[in-house]
Short mmCIF file of C-alpha atoms in Angstrom, two decimals:
data_model
loop_
_atom_site.label_atom_id
_atom_site.label_comp_id
_atom_site.label_asym_id
_atom_site.label_seq_id
_atom_site.Cartn_x
_atom_site.Cartn_y
_atom_site.Cartn_z
CA MET A 1 -23.67 3.47 -29.68
CA TRP A 2 -22.25 6.37 -27.68
CA SER A 3 -23.74 9.84 -28.14
CA ALA A 4 -21.35 12.28 -29.77
CA GLU A 5 -21.42 14.53 -26.69
CA TYR A 6 -20.12 11.88 -24.28
CA SER A 7 -18.27 9.46 -26.54
CA PRO A 8 -14.85 8.10 -25.51
CA SER A 9 -13.39 9.51 -28.74
CA ARG A 10 -14.53 13.00 -27.73
CA PHE A 11 -12.95 12.64 -24.30
CA LEU A 12 -9.70 11.43 -25.89
CA HIS A 13 -9.82 14.39 -28.28
CA ASP A 14 -10.16 16.71 -25.26
CA VAL A 15 -7.17 15.06 -23.59
CA ILE A 16 -4.95 15.65 -26.65
CA ASN A 17 -6.17 19.22 -27.06
CA GLU A 18 -5.45 20.05 -23.42
CA GLN A 19 -1.94 18.63 -23.76
CA LYS A 20 -1.39 20.73 -26.88
CA LYS A 21 -2.76 23.81 -25.12
CA ALA A 22 -0.49 23.32 -22.10
CA ARG A 23 2.59 23.11 -24.32
CA GLU A 24 1.61 26.15 -26.35
CA GLU A 25 0.92 28.26 -23.27
CA TYR A 26 4.30 27.58 -21.63
CA TYR A 27 6.24 30.82 -22.38
CA PRO A 28 4.06 31.61 -25.42
CA THR A 29 6.00 34.83 -26.20
CA ASP A 30 9.40 33.17 -26.58
CA GLU A 31 9.38 33.31 -30.38
CA ALA A 32 8.15 36.91 -30.54
CA SER A 33 10.59 38.22 -27.93
CA ASP A 34 13.74 36.44 -29.11
CA SER A 35 14.48 35.67 -32.75
CA ARG A 36 17.07 33.13 -31.63
CA LEU A 37 14.14 30.95 -30.52
CA SER A 38 12.40 31.06 -33.89
CA PHE A 39 12.57 27.27 -34.12
CA LEU A 40 9.78 27.10 -31.51
CA ILE A 41 7.10 27.40 -34.15
CA ASP A 42 4.82 24.66 -32.88
CA VAL A 43 4.40 22.72 -29.67
CA ASN A 44 6.75 19.96 -30.83
CA PHE A 45 9.67 22.30 -31.67
CA ILE A 46 9.49 21.17 -35.28
CA THR A 47 9.38 23.91 -37.88
CA SER A 48 7.39 23.82 -41.10
CA THR A 49 10.68 23.55 -43.00
CA MET A 50 11.58 20.45 -41.00
CA GLN A 51 8.16 18.97 -41.61
CA SER A 52 8.49 19.35 -45.38
CA SER A 53 11.88 17.64 -45.49
CA SER A 54 12.24 14.17 -46.97
CA ALA A 55 13.77 12.83 -43.74
CA PHE A 56 10.78 13.98 -41.72
CA GLN A 57 8.32 12.60 -44.26
CA GLU A 58 10.11 9.24 -44.21
CA ASN A 59 10.01 9.10 -40.42
CA MET A 60 6.29 9.84 -40.42
CA ARG A 61 5.66 7.08 -42.97
CA ASN A 62 7.59 4.70 -40.75
CA LEU A 63 5.58 5.80 -37.73
CA ASP A 64 2.34 5.26 -39.62
CA LYS A 65 3.49 1.83 -40.82
CA TRP A 66 4.75 0.48 -37.52
CA LEU A 67 1.93 1.95 -35.46
CA LYS A 68 -0.48 0.01 -37.67
CA VAL A 69 1.58 -3.12 -37.08
CA LEU A 70 1.50 -2.51 -33.32
CA ASN A 71 -2.26 -2.00 -33.31
CA GLU A 72 -2.81 -5.11 -35.44
CA MET A 73 -0.62 -7.26 -33.19
CA LEU A 74 -2.29 -5.95 -30.04
CA ALA A 75 -5.75 -6.61 -31.46
CA LYS A 76 -4.81 -10.09 -32.65
CA TYR A 77 -2.74 -11.36 -29.73
CA SER A 78 -3.93 -9.49 -26.64
CA VAL A 79 -6.23 -11.05 -24.08
CA PRO A 80 -9.85 -9.95 -24.75
CA PHE A 81 -10.30 -8.81 -21.15
CA TRP A 82 -13.25 -6.60 -22.08
CA SER A 83 -15.46 -9.54 -23.07
CA PRO A 84 -17.58 -11.58 -20.63
CA ARG A 85 -16.97 -14.55 -22.95
CA TYR A 86 -13.32 -14.62 -21.85
CA ASN A 87 -12.87 -16.46 -18.55
CA ALA A 88 -9.37 -17.95 -18.80
CA ARG A 89 -7.81 -15.35 -16.50
CA MET A 90 -9.01 -13.20 -13.60
CA ILE A 91 -9.07 -9.93 -15.52
CA MET A 92 -11.87 -7.61 -16.52
CA ASP A 93 -12.50 -4.38 -18.35
CA THR A 94 -11.00 -1.19 -16.95
CA SER A 95 -13.08 1.86 -16.12
CA LEU A 96 -13.48 4.69 -18.64
CA PRO A 97 -12.49 7.36 -16.06
CA GLY A 98 -9.41 5.32 -15.16
CA ASN A 99 -8.33 4.91 -18.77
CA LEU A 100 -8.85 8.57 -19.65
CA ALA A 101 -7.04 9.80 -16.55
CA TYR A 102 -4.12 7.46 -17.16
CA ILE A 103 -3.69 8.61 -20.75
CA ALA A 104 -4.10 12.30 -19.85
CA THR A 105 -1.59 12.14 -16.99
CA MET A 106 0.85 9.91 -18.86
CA LEU A 107 1.36 12.69 -21.41
CA TYR A 108 2.73 14.90 -18.62
CA ASN A 109 4.96 12.00 -17.45
CA PRO A 110 4.96 12.81 -13.71
CA ASN A 111 7.26 10.71 -11.53
CA ASN A 112 5.90 10.29 -8.00
CA VAL A 113 9.33 9.44 -6.63
CA SER A 114 9.64 13.17 -5.86
CA SER A 115 7.14 15.98 -5.40
CA MET A 116 9.45 18.18 -7.49
CA LEU A 117 8.73 15.89 -10.44
CA SER A 118 5.06 15.44 -9.62
CA PRO A 119 3.71 18.41 -7.66
CA TRP A 120 0.06 17.60 -8.33
CA THR A 121 0.04 13.82 -8.68
CA THR A 122 1.91 13.50 -5.37
CA LEU A 123 -1.02 15.25 -3.68
CA VAL A 124 -3.37 12.99 -5.64
CA GLU A 125 -1.60 9.87 -4.39
CA ILE A 126 -1.85 11.12 -0.80
CA GLU A 127 -5.57 11.75 -1.28
CA VAL A 128 -6.13 8.36 -2.91
CA GLY A 129 -4.32 6.71 -0.01
CA LYS A 130 -6.69 8.43 2.42
CA GLN A 131 -9.70 7.33 0.38
CA LEU A 132 -8.61 3.69 0.43
CA CYS A 133 -7.83 3.82 4.17
CA ALA A 134 -11.25 5.30 4.95
CA MET A 135 -13.05 2.70 2.82
CA LEU A 136 -11.21 -0.07 4.67
CA GLY A 137 -12.29 1.27 8.06
CA PHE A 138 -9.09 3.02 9.17
CA ASN A 139 -9.12 6.43 10.82
CA THR A 140 -8.09 9.31 8.53
CA ASP A 141 -9.13 12.18 10.80
CA PRO A 142 -6.19 13.70 12.75
CA LYS A 143 -8.71 15.17 15.21
CA ASN A 144 -9.76 11.68 16.28
CA LYS A 145 -7.28 10.97 19.07
CA GLU A 146 -8.80 7.59 19.99
CA LYS A 147 -7.30 5.83 16.97
CA PRO A 148 -4.02 6.25 15.09
CA VAL A 149 -4.18 8.15 11.82
CA ALA A 150 -3.85 5.84 8.82
CA TRP A 151 -1.76 6.28 5.69
CA GLY A 152 -1.69 4.58 2.31
CA HIS A 153 0.15 4.81 -0.97
CA ILE A 154 0.20 3.31 -4.44
CA THR A 155 2.62 0.59 -5.50
CA SER A 156 3.18 -1.17 -8.81
CA GLY A 157 1.14 -4.15 -7.63
CA GLY A 158 0.08 -6.41 -4.79
CA SER A 159 3.36 -8.34 -4.83
CA VAL A 160 5.31 -5.16 -4.09
CA ALA A 161 2.77 -4.16 -1.44
CA ASN A 162 3.12 -7.56 0.25
CA LEU A 163 6.90 -7.35 0.05
CA GLU A 164 6.88 -3.87 1.60
CA SER A 165 4.65 -5.05 4.43
CA VAL A 166 7.16 -7.84 5.20
CA TRP A 167 10.02 -5.35 5.25
CA CYS A 168 8.01 -3.04 7.50
CA VAL A 169 7.23 -5.75 10.08
CA PHE A 170 10.81 -7.05 9.93
CA GLN A 171 12.13 -3.55 10.60
CA MET A 172 9.73 -3.03 13.48
CA LEU A 173 10.69 -6.24 15.29
CA MET A 174 14.38 -6.43 14.46
CA ASN A 175 15.56 -2.85 14.20
CA TYR A 176 13.40 0.18 14.77
CA ALA A 177 14.29 1.80 18.10
CA VAL A 178 14.00 -1.40 20.14
CA TYR A 179 17.15 -3.45 19.50
CA PRO A 180 19.57 -0.53 19.05
CA LEU A 181 18.31 1.00 22.29
CA MET A 182 18.48 -2.30 24.08
CA ARG A 183 22.07 -2.72 22.92
CA ILE A 184 22.91 0.62 24.55
CA TYR A 185 21.30 -0.49 27.80
CA LEU A 186 23.32 -3.72 27.68
CA ARG A 187 26.44 -1.62 27.42
CA ASN A 188 25.32 0.11 30.63
CA ALA A 189 25.03 -3.26 32.34
CA ILE A 190 28.75 -3.94 31.88
CA GLY A 191 29.69 -0.61 33.39
CA LYS A 192 30.47 1.38 30.26
CA THR A 193 29.32 4.97 29.92
CA ALA A 194 26.47 5.04 27.43
CA PRO A 195 24.71 8.00 25.80
CA LEU A 196 21.25 7.15 27.18
CA SER A 197 22.24 5.87 30.60
CA TYR A 198 20.31 8.66 32.33
CA ILE A 199 16.92 7.29 31.22
CA ALA A 200 17.58 3.61 31.96
CA ASP A 201 15.92 3.62 35.40
CA THR A 202 12.85 5.65 34.45
CA PHE A 203 11.81 4.65 30.92
CA ASN A 204 8.93 2.16 31.09
CA VAL A 205 7.03 0.48 28.28
CA GLU A 206 3.81 -1.49 28.19
CA LEU A 207 4.05 -5.20 27.41
CA CYS A 208 1.47 -6.89 25.23
CA THR A 209 -0.04 -8.31 28.42
CA GLY A 210 -0.84 -4.78 29.61
CA GLN A 211 1.83 -4.88 32.31
CA GLU A 212 4.44 -2.07 32.53
CA LYS A 213 8.15 -2.72 32.87
CA LEU A 214 11.46 -0.83 32.65
CA PHE A 215 12.71 -1.00 29.09
CA LYS A 216 16.21 -1.96 30.18
CA ASP A 217 14.82 -5.01 32.00
CA LEU A 218 12.95 -6.47 29.00
CA SER A 219 13.92 -9.95 27.88
CA ALA A 220 14.43 -10.74 24.21
CA TRP A 221 11.05 -12.53 24.21
CA GLU A 222 9.30 -9.47 25.63
CA LEU A 223 11.05 -7.23 23.09
CA LEU A 224 9.84 -9.45 20.26
CA ASN A 225 6.27 -9.23 21.55
CA LEU A 226 5.76 -5.51 22.02
CA LYS A 227 2.66 -4.21 20.26
CA PRO A 228 3.22 -2.11 17.12
CA SER A 229 1.71 0.93 18.86
CA THR A 230 4.24 0.56 21.68
CA VAL A 231 7.21 0.26 19.35
CA LEU A 232 6.10 3.12 17.11
CA SER A 233 5.59 5.47 20.06
CA ILE A 234 9.13 5.05 21.48
CA PRO A 235 10.89 7.81 19.45
CA GLN A 236 8.16 10.36 20.14
CA ARG A 237 8.10 9.42 23.84
CA LEU A 238 11.86 9.86 24.08
CA PHE A 239 11.48 13.32 22.60
CA ASP A 240 8.49 14.33 24.74
CA GLU A 241 9.78 12.91 28.03
CA TYR A 242 13.55 13.39 27.73
CA GLY A 243 14.10 15.87 24.89
CA ILE A 244 15.97 13.27 22.81
CA SER A 245 15.76 14.44 19.21
CA ALA A 246 15.33 12.18 16.21
CA GLU A 247 18.76 13.12 14.91
CA TYR A 248 20.49 12.31 18.21
CA LEU A 249 18.58 9.05 18.60
CA HIS A 250 19.66 7.99 15.13
CA SER A 251 23.27 8.92 15.80
CA VAL A 252 23.55 6.84 18.98
CA THR A 253 21.65 3.79 17.69
CA HIS A 254 22.95 3.56 14.13
CA ALA A 255 26.02 1.55 15.10
CA TYR A 256 23.76 -1.17 16.54
CA SER A 257 21.06 -1.23 13.86
CA ILE A 258 20.39 -4.16 11.58
CA HIS A 259 21.56 -2.04 8.64
CA THR A 260 24.99 -1.88 10.30
CA VAL A 261 25.49 -5.23 12.05
CA GLY A 262 23.10 -7.53 10.19
CA LYS A 263 20.27 -9.82 11.29
CA ASP A 264 22.50 -12.73 12.36
CA THR A 265 24.53 -10.57 14.73
CA LEU A 266 21.41 -9.21 16.43
CA GLU A 267 19.87 -12.65 16.88
CA LYS A 268 23.13 -14.03 18.30
CA GLN A 269 23.48 -11.08 20.65
CA PHE A 270 20.03 -11.67 22.12
CA ASP A 271 20.32 -15.48 22.12
CA ILE A 272 17.43 -15.87 19.67
CA VAL A 273 17.68 -19.53 18.66
CA ASN A 274 14.23 -20.11 17.16
CA PRO A 275 13.74 -17.91 14.08
CA THR A 276 10.77 -15.56 14.04
CA GLN A 277 8.09 -16.68 11.55
CA TYR A 278 5.17 -15.68 9.38
CA LEU A 279 1.92 -17.70 9.59
CA ILE A 280 -0.28 -17.67 6.50
CA GLY A 281 -2.95 -19.86 4.92
CA THR A 282 -2.03 -22.32 2.20
CA THR A 283 -3.98 -20.28 -0.38
CA LYS A 284 -1.27 -17.61 -0.13
CA HIS A 285 0.06 -15.71 -3.12
CA TYR A 286 3.55 -16.67 -4.30
CA SER A 287 4.85 -13.23 -3.32
CA TRP A 288 4.88 -14.19 0.38
CA PRO A 289 7.67 -16.81 0.37
CA LYS A 290 9.39 -14.74 -2.29
CA ALA A 291 9.43 -11.66 -0.04
CA ALA A 292 10.67 -13.64 2.94
CA GLY A 293 13.26 -15.82 1.29
CA GLU A 294 14.60 -14.29 -1.88
CA THR A 295 14.53 -10.52 -1.62
CA ILE A 296 14.78 -7.85 1.03
CA THR A 297 14.50 -9.43 4.45
CA GLY A 298 16.27 -12.77 4.36
CA ILE A 299 13.72 -14.22 6.79
CA GLY A 300 13.82 -17.44 4.80
CA SER A 301 10.94 -19.09 2.97
CA ASN A 302 11.14 -21.95 5.48
CA ASN A 303 9.92 -19.48 8.07
CA VAL A 304 6.74 -18.73 6.15
CA ILE A 305 4.57 -21.38 7.78
CA ASP A 306 1.46 -22.69 6.04
CA VAL A 307 -1.72 -22.74 8.09
CA PRO A 308 -4.06 -25.48 6.78
CA VAL A 309 -7.39 -24.43 5.33
CA ASP A 310 -10.85 -25.93 5.63
CA ASN A 311 -13.05 -27.31 2.85
CA ALA A 312 -14.10 -23.76 1.95
CA ALA A 313 -10.42 -22.86 1.35
CA ARG A 314 -10.45 -20.59 4.40
CA MET A 315 -7.77 -20.53 7.07
CA ASP A 316 -8.54 -23.11 9.76
CA THR A 317 -8.28 -21.06 12.95
CA SER A 318 -8.14 -24.18 15.12
CA GLU A 319 -4.91 -25.03 13.29
CA LEU A 320 -3.73 -21.45 13.72
CA ASP A 321 -4.46 -21.73 17.43
CA ARG A 322 -2.38 -24.91 17.59
CA LEU A 323 0.56 -23.29 15.79
CA LEU A 324 0.44 -20.24 18.04
CA ALA A 325 0.32 -22.42 21.16
CA GLU A 326 3.41 -24.27 19.97
CA ARG A 327 5.28 -21.03 19.38
CA LEU A 328 4.29 -19.66 22.76
CA LYS A 329 5.50 -22.85 24.44
CA ASN A 330 8.82 -22.75 22.55
CA GLN A 331 9.16 -18.95 22.82
CA GLN A 332 9.34 -18.65 19.04
CA ALA A 333 8.11 -15.21 18.01
CA VAL A 334 5.66 -14.53 15.19
CA TYR A 335 6.19 -11.59 12.84
CA ALA A 336 2.65 -11.62 11.53
CA VAL A 337 -0.43 -13.65 10.73
CA VAL A 338 -1.54 -12.98 7.15
CA VAL A 339 -5.21 -13.41 6.26
CA ILE A 340 -6.22 -13.76 2.62
CA MET A 341 -9.29 -11.68 1.80
CA GLY A 342 -10.25 -13.14 -1.55
CA SER A 343 -7.77 -15.82 -2.60
CA THR A 344 -6.68 -15.70 -6.25
CA GLU A 345 -7.80 -19.22 -7.17
CA GLN A 346 -10.83 -19.74 -4.91
CA GLY A 347 -12.09 -16.28 -3.97
CA ALA A 348 -12.07 -17.48 -0.35
CA VAL A 349 -12.11 -15.06 2.57
CA ASP A 350 -10.24 -16.03 5.74
CA PRO A 351 -11.96 -15.64 9.15
CA LEU A 352 -10.34 -12.35 10.13
CA ASP A 353 -12.70 -11.89 13.10
CA LYS A 354 -11.41 -15.10 14.72
CA VAL A 355 -7.78 -14.13 14.07
CA VAL A 356 -8.39 -10.81 15.85
CA GLU A 357 -9.86 -12.70 18.84
CA LEU A 358 -6.91 -15.12 18.88
CA ARG A 359 -4.49 -12.22 19.01
CA LYS A 360 -6.28 -10.76 22.04
CA GLU A 361 -6.16 -14.14 23.76
CA TYR A 362 -2.46 -14.70 23.11
CA GLU A 363 -1.52 -11.16 24.11
CA ARG A 364 -2.83 -11.94 27.58
CA ARG A 365 -0.36 -14.85 27.58
CA GLY A 366 2.60 -12.82 26.33
CA LEU A 367 2.61 -13.41 22.55
CA THR A 368 1.47 -10.89 19.96
CA PHE A 369 1.79 -10.44 16.21
CA VAL A 370 0.96 -8.07 13.41
CA ILE A 371 -2.19 -8.82 11.39
CA HIS A 372 -1.83 -8.18 7.68
CA ALA A 373 -4.74 -8.61 5.28
CA ASP A 374 -3.86 -9.53 1.71
CA ALA A 375 -6.98 -7.94 0.26
CA ALA A 376 -5.54 -7.41 -3.21
CA TRP A 377 -8.79 -8.82 -4.58
CA GLY A 378 -11.18 -8.29 -1.68
CA GLY A 379 -10.32 -4.76 -0.59
CA TYR A 380 -12.70 -2.87 -2.87
CA PHE A 381 -15.61 -5.05 -1.76
CA ALA A 382 -15.65 -2.86 1.37
CA SER A 383 -17.31 -0.24 -0.86
CA MET A 384 -20.45 -2.42 -0.80
CA LEU A 385 -20.82 -1.47 2.87
CA CYS A 386 -20.11 2.27 2.54
CA LEU A 387 -22.84 4.89 2.26
CA PRO A 388 -22.16 7.91 0.01
CA LEU A 389 -21.67 11.30 1.56
CA PRO A 390 -25.00 13.22 1.63
CA VAL A 391 -25.54 15.76 -1.14
CA GLY A 392 -28.45 17.91 0.00
CA ASP A 393 -31.78 16.16 -0.55
CA LYS A 394 -30.64 14.49 -3.75
CA ASP A 395 -31.01 10.72 -4.01
CA THR A 396 -27.43 9.54 -4.44
CA ASN A 397 -28.49 6.15 -5.76
CA PRO A 398 -28.57 6.51 -9.57
CA ASP A 399 -30.43 3.22 -10.02
CA PRO A 400 -32.69 2.71 -6.96
CA ASP A 401 -34.78 0.00 -8.62
CA ASN A 402 -31.79 -1.92 -10.03
CA GLU A 403 -33.21 -1.37 -13.49
CA PHE A 404 -29.81 -1.37 -15.18
CA VAL A 405 -27.51 -3.08 -12.71
CA PRO A 406 -28.75 -6.22 -10.94
CA THR A 407 -26.79 -6.63 -7.71
CA LEU A 408 -26.34 -9.19 -4.99
CA ALA A 409 -25.38 -8.41 -1.41
CA LEU A 410 -22.41 -9.89 0.39
CA GLN A 411 -22.89 -13.06 2.40
CA PRO A 412 -23.19 -12.32 6.15
CA TYR A 413 -19.92 -14.18 6.79
CA THR A 414 -18.04 -12.11 4.21
CA GLU A 415 -19.57 -8.87 5.47
CA THR A 416 -18.40 -9.68 9.01
CA GLN A 417 -14.83 -10.23 7.84
CA ILE A 418 -14.77 -7.02 5.80
CA ARG A 419 -16.07 -5.06 8.80
CA HIS A 420 -12.99 -6.30 10.68
CA TYR A 421 -10.54 -4.70 8.22
CA GLY A 422 -10.10 -1.87 10.70
CA PHE A 423 -8.41 -4.22 13.19
CA CYS A 424 -5.57 -5.06 10.78
CA ASP A 425 -2.22 -3.33 11.04
CA SER A 426 -1.71 -3.22 7.29
CA ILE A 427 -3.73 -4.13 4.20
CA THR A 428 -2.78 -4.84 0.60
CA ILE A 429 -5.39 -3.57 -1.86
CA ASP A 430 -5.07 -3.50 -5.64
CA PRO A 431 -6.94 -0.86 -7.64
CA HIS A 432 -5.87 -2.71 -10.81
CA LYS A 433 -7.93 -5.70 -9.68
CA SER A 434 -11.37 -5.00 -8.21
CA GLY A 435 -10.85 -1.27 -8.68
CA TYR A 436 -10.95 -1.60 -12.50
CA ILE A 437 -7.84 0.56 -12.96
CA PRO A 438 -5.20 0.00 -15.68
CA TYR A 439 -1.92 -1.63 -14.64
CA PRO A 440 0.21 -0.88 -12.67
CA ALA A 441 -1.80 0.14 -9.61
CA GLY A 442 -1.39 -1.78 -6.36
CA GLY A 443 -1.72 -0.28 -2.92
CA LEU A 444 -0.71 -0.65 0.72
CA CYS A 445 -2.54 0.90 3.66
CA TYR A 446 -1.21 1.19 7.22
CA ARG A 447 -3.51 1.52 10.22
CA ASP A 448 -0.86 3.68 11.89
CA GLU A 449 0.82 6.21 9.59
CA ARG A 450 4.05 5.94 11.59
CA MET A 451 4.64 2.50 10.10
CA ARG A 452 5.70 4.14 6.85
CA TYR A 453 8.81 5.48 8.57
CA LEU A 454 10.03 1.90 8.86
CA VAL A 455 10.40 1.61 5.09
CA THR A 456 12.57 4.59 4.30
CA TRP A 457 16.25 5.37 4.55
CA LYS A 458 15.30 8.91 5.54
CA SER A 459 13.41 8.22 8.72
CA PRO A 460 11.82 11.36 10.20
CA LEU A 461 11.07 9.67 13.53
CA VAL A 462 9.64 12.85 14.99
CA TYR A 463 7.74 14.94 12.50
CA THR A 464 5.21 17.72 12.24
CA SER A 465 1.88 17.25 10.55
CA ASP A 466 2.29 20.34 8.36
CA GLU A 467 5.61 19.38 6.78
CA GLU A 468 5.69 19.00 3.01
CA GLU A 469 4.98 15.40 2.07
CA ASN A 470 7.36 13.64 -0.28
CA ILE A 471 6.03 10.11 -0.59
CA GLY A 472 8.83 8.85 -2.81
CA VAL A 473 11.05 8.14 0.23
CA TYR A 474 8.63 5.51 1.53
CA GLY A 475 8.50 1.94 0.30
CA ILE A 476 10.85 -0.11 -1.84
CA GLU A 477 10.24 1.44 -5.25
CA GLY A 478 12.03 4.33 -6.89
CA SER A 479 10.44 5.91 -9.95
CA LYS A 480 6.69 5.35 -10.17
CA PRO A 481 4.10 6.77 -12.56
CA GLY A 482 1.90 9.60 -11.36
CA ALA A 483 -0.60 8.38 -13.96
CA ALA A 484 -1.64 5.46 -11.72
CA PRO A 485 -2.91 7.49 -8.73
CA ALA A 486 -4.49 9.98 -11.14
CA ALA A 487 -6.42 7.13 -12.77
CA ILE A 488 -7.55 5.88 -9.35
CA TRP A 489 -8.55 9.37 -8.22
CA LEU A 490 -10.71 10.11 -11.27
CA SER A 491 -12.33 6.67 -11.16
CA HIS A 492 -13.12 7.10 -7.46
CA SER A 493 -14.45 10.60 -8.09
CA VAL A 494 -16.74 9.58 -10.95
CA ILE A 495 -17.91 6.14 -9.77
CA GLY A 496 -17.79 6.67 -6.01
CA LEU A 497 -16.38 4.51 -3.20
CA HIS A 498 -19.79 3.56 -1.83
CA LYS A 499 -22.55 0.99 -2.20
CA TYR A 500 -24.12 2.77 -5.17
CA GLY A 501 -20.78 3.28 -6.98
CA TYR A 502 -18.04 0.69 -6.80
CA GLY A 503 -20.29 -1.29 -4.47
CA GLY A 504 -22.88 -1.45 -7.24
CA LEU A 505 -20.32 -2.63 -9.79
CA LEU A 506 -19.04 -5.33 -7.46
CA GLY A 507 -22.59 -6.25 -6.49
CA GLU A 508 -23.30 -6.80 -10.17
CA ALA A 509 -20.13 -8.90 -10.45
CA THR A 510 -21.29 -10.95 -7.44
CA PHE A 511 -24.71 -11.43 -9.05
CA THR A 512 -23.19 -12.51 -12.37
CA CYS A 513 -20.73 -14.93 -10.75
CA THR A 514 -23.53 -16.45 -8.68
CA LYS A 515 -25.69 -16.98 -11.79
#
């Protein structure tokens, strides 16, 4: 039994009262200052005369009737996700802070597609993105110049996050800066006057092997195997070294971009016969072939190649090595290798550390690829390895003797893989899974914040760090609820993204599953 002071019903009562107060305090003198606005008697713009009418009374009886029907149907036919007796689906109870924040924010109906429609929840989503990036091991400190600054945002779910990551990688390899620029250089080669001809003999880039080469002399194979950091730095380098603005760069490359000429034209132009592919373990989520073959990119589901798994349902890296060797021999580029960090059916964690080592090895031989971690389930388990920020001399562990919450640590193998999250280029993480947040709340985190410019039609290629952020232009979604990031933010704030907070909850879940 909850105490009256901290009962959920009291918190819900506070939420409704604050909503009522906010409505009442918006231009509270309207009625007194202007008799023409006398209908604004209460917060719902419904006068006492209206409330006493038969039509109003009938509507309220209908509301009462059908709301009872709704509640009865929900109670009778919904999945009892709150009960440990229910194990038919991978769902669990949601956190009290998450539920309260979602309901409170939902009443204000913010739409995070635009900061004008969500001035506060936009900032909340940016903050939540930073929190998730930091937990996963990405750099979020702009003062740290040794690593790129990370960026994350909230999506409607892991499927959308996976789909966006495919679009991002596709854009980076097939469109962003590289191919349009190369097309201009090819025009130079046939003697035509081109806008950027004056940089052709001086603009070098670093290959994945570490060797430097003039950009205009790159082969299609070398273009397809530039590191993400190299590709993403091209627009800024052009500005810093040659004064080429983002607007001018866009104007001279737009005619050659994939948006204009299409994927087939670009591949034909560069004599790309073998299609670029994704490599992913056979425990993959259905969203991967869907993203490649049926939606945005048109890569083709046949080019999402299954990597066999071992008896523990983990990606077999010897098989991955074999597939990479074949593609190197045939000069068939690889968009990305996707590791599953907590497969939906088996809970298996792929050997990310070995994939990272394989990438280093193949880069020395001229082949590279993006590493994406599908950590929709396994992302929050990184909290089991995070220490809370110090708060004076106070013991931040609320249950040091595990009196209330029995926990179990991660296996050494799993801990090693989670500690390698920071080597990924992008990570899918779902707060509505192991983050105990109400649906819909997926997430996507980029190791390099510049990757988000690949998934917008308004691409600020060169930007300043103090410009107003409007996150709605990034990603594939339009309208999205501000209630989701608010729920994540409050849950993170109350529970804590560390070993004594979320780590404790997931440690308890690990203990229970093991028993």
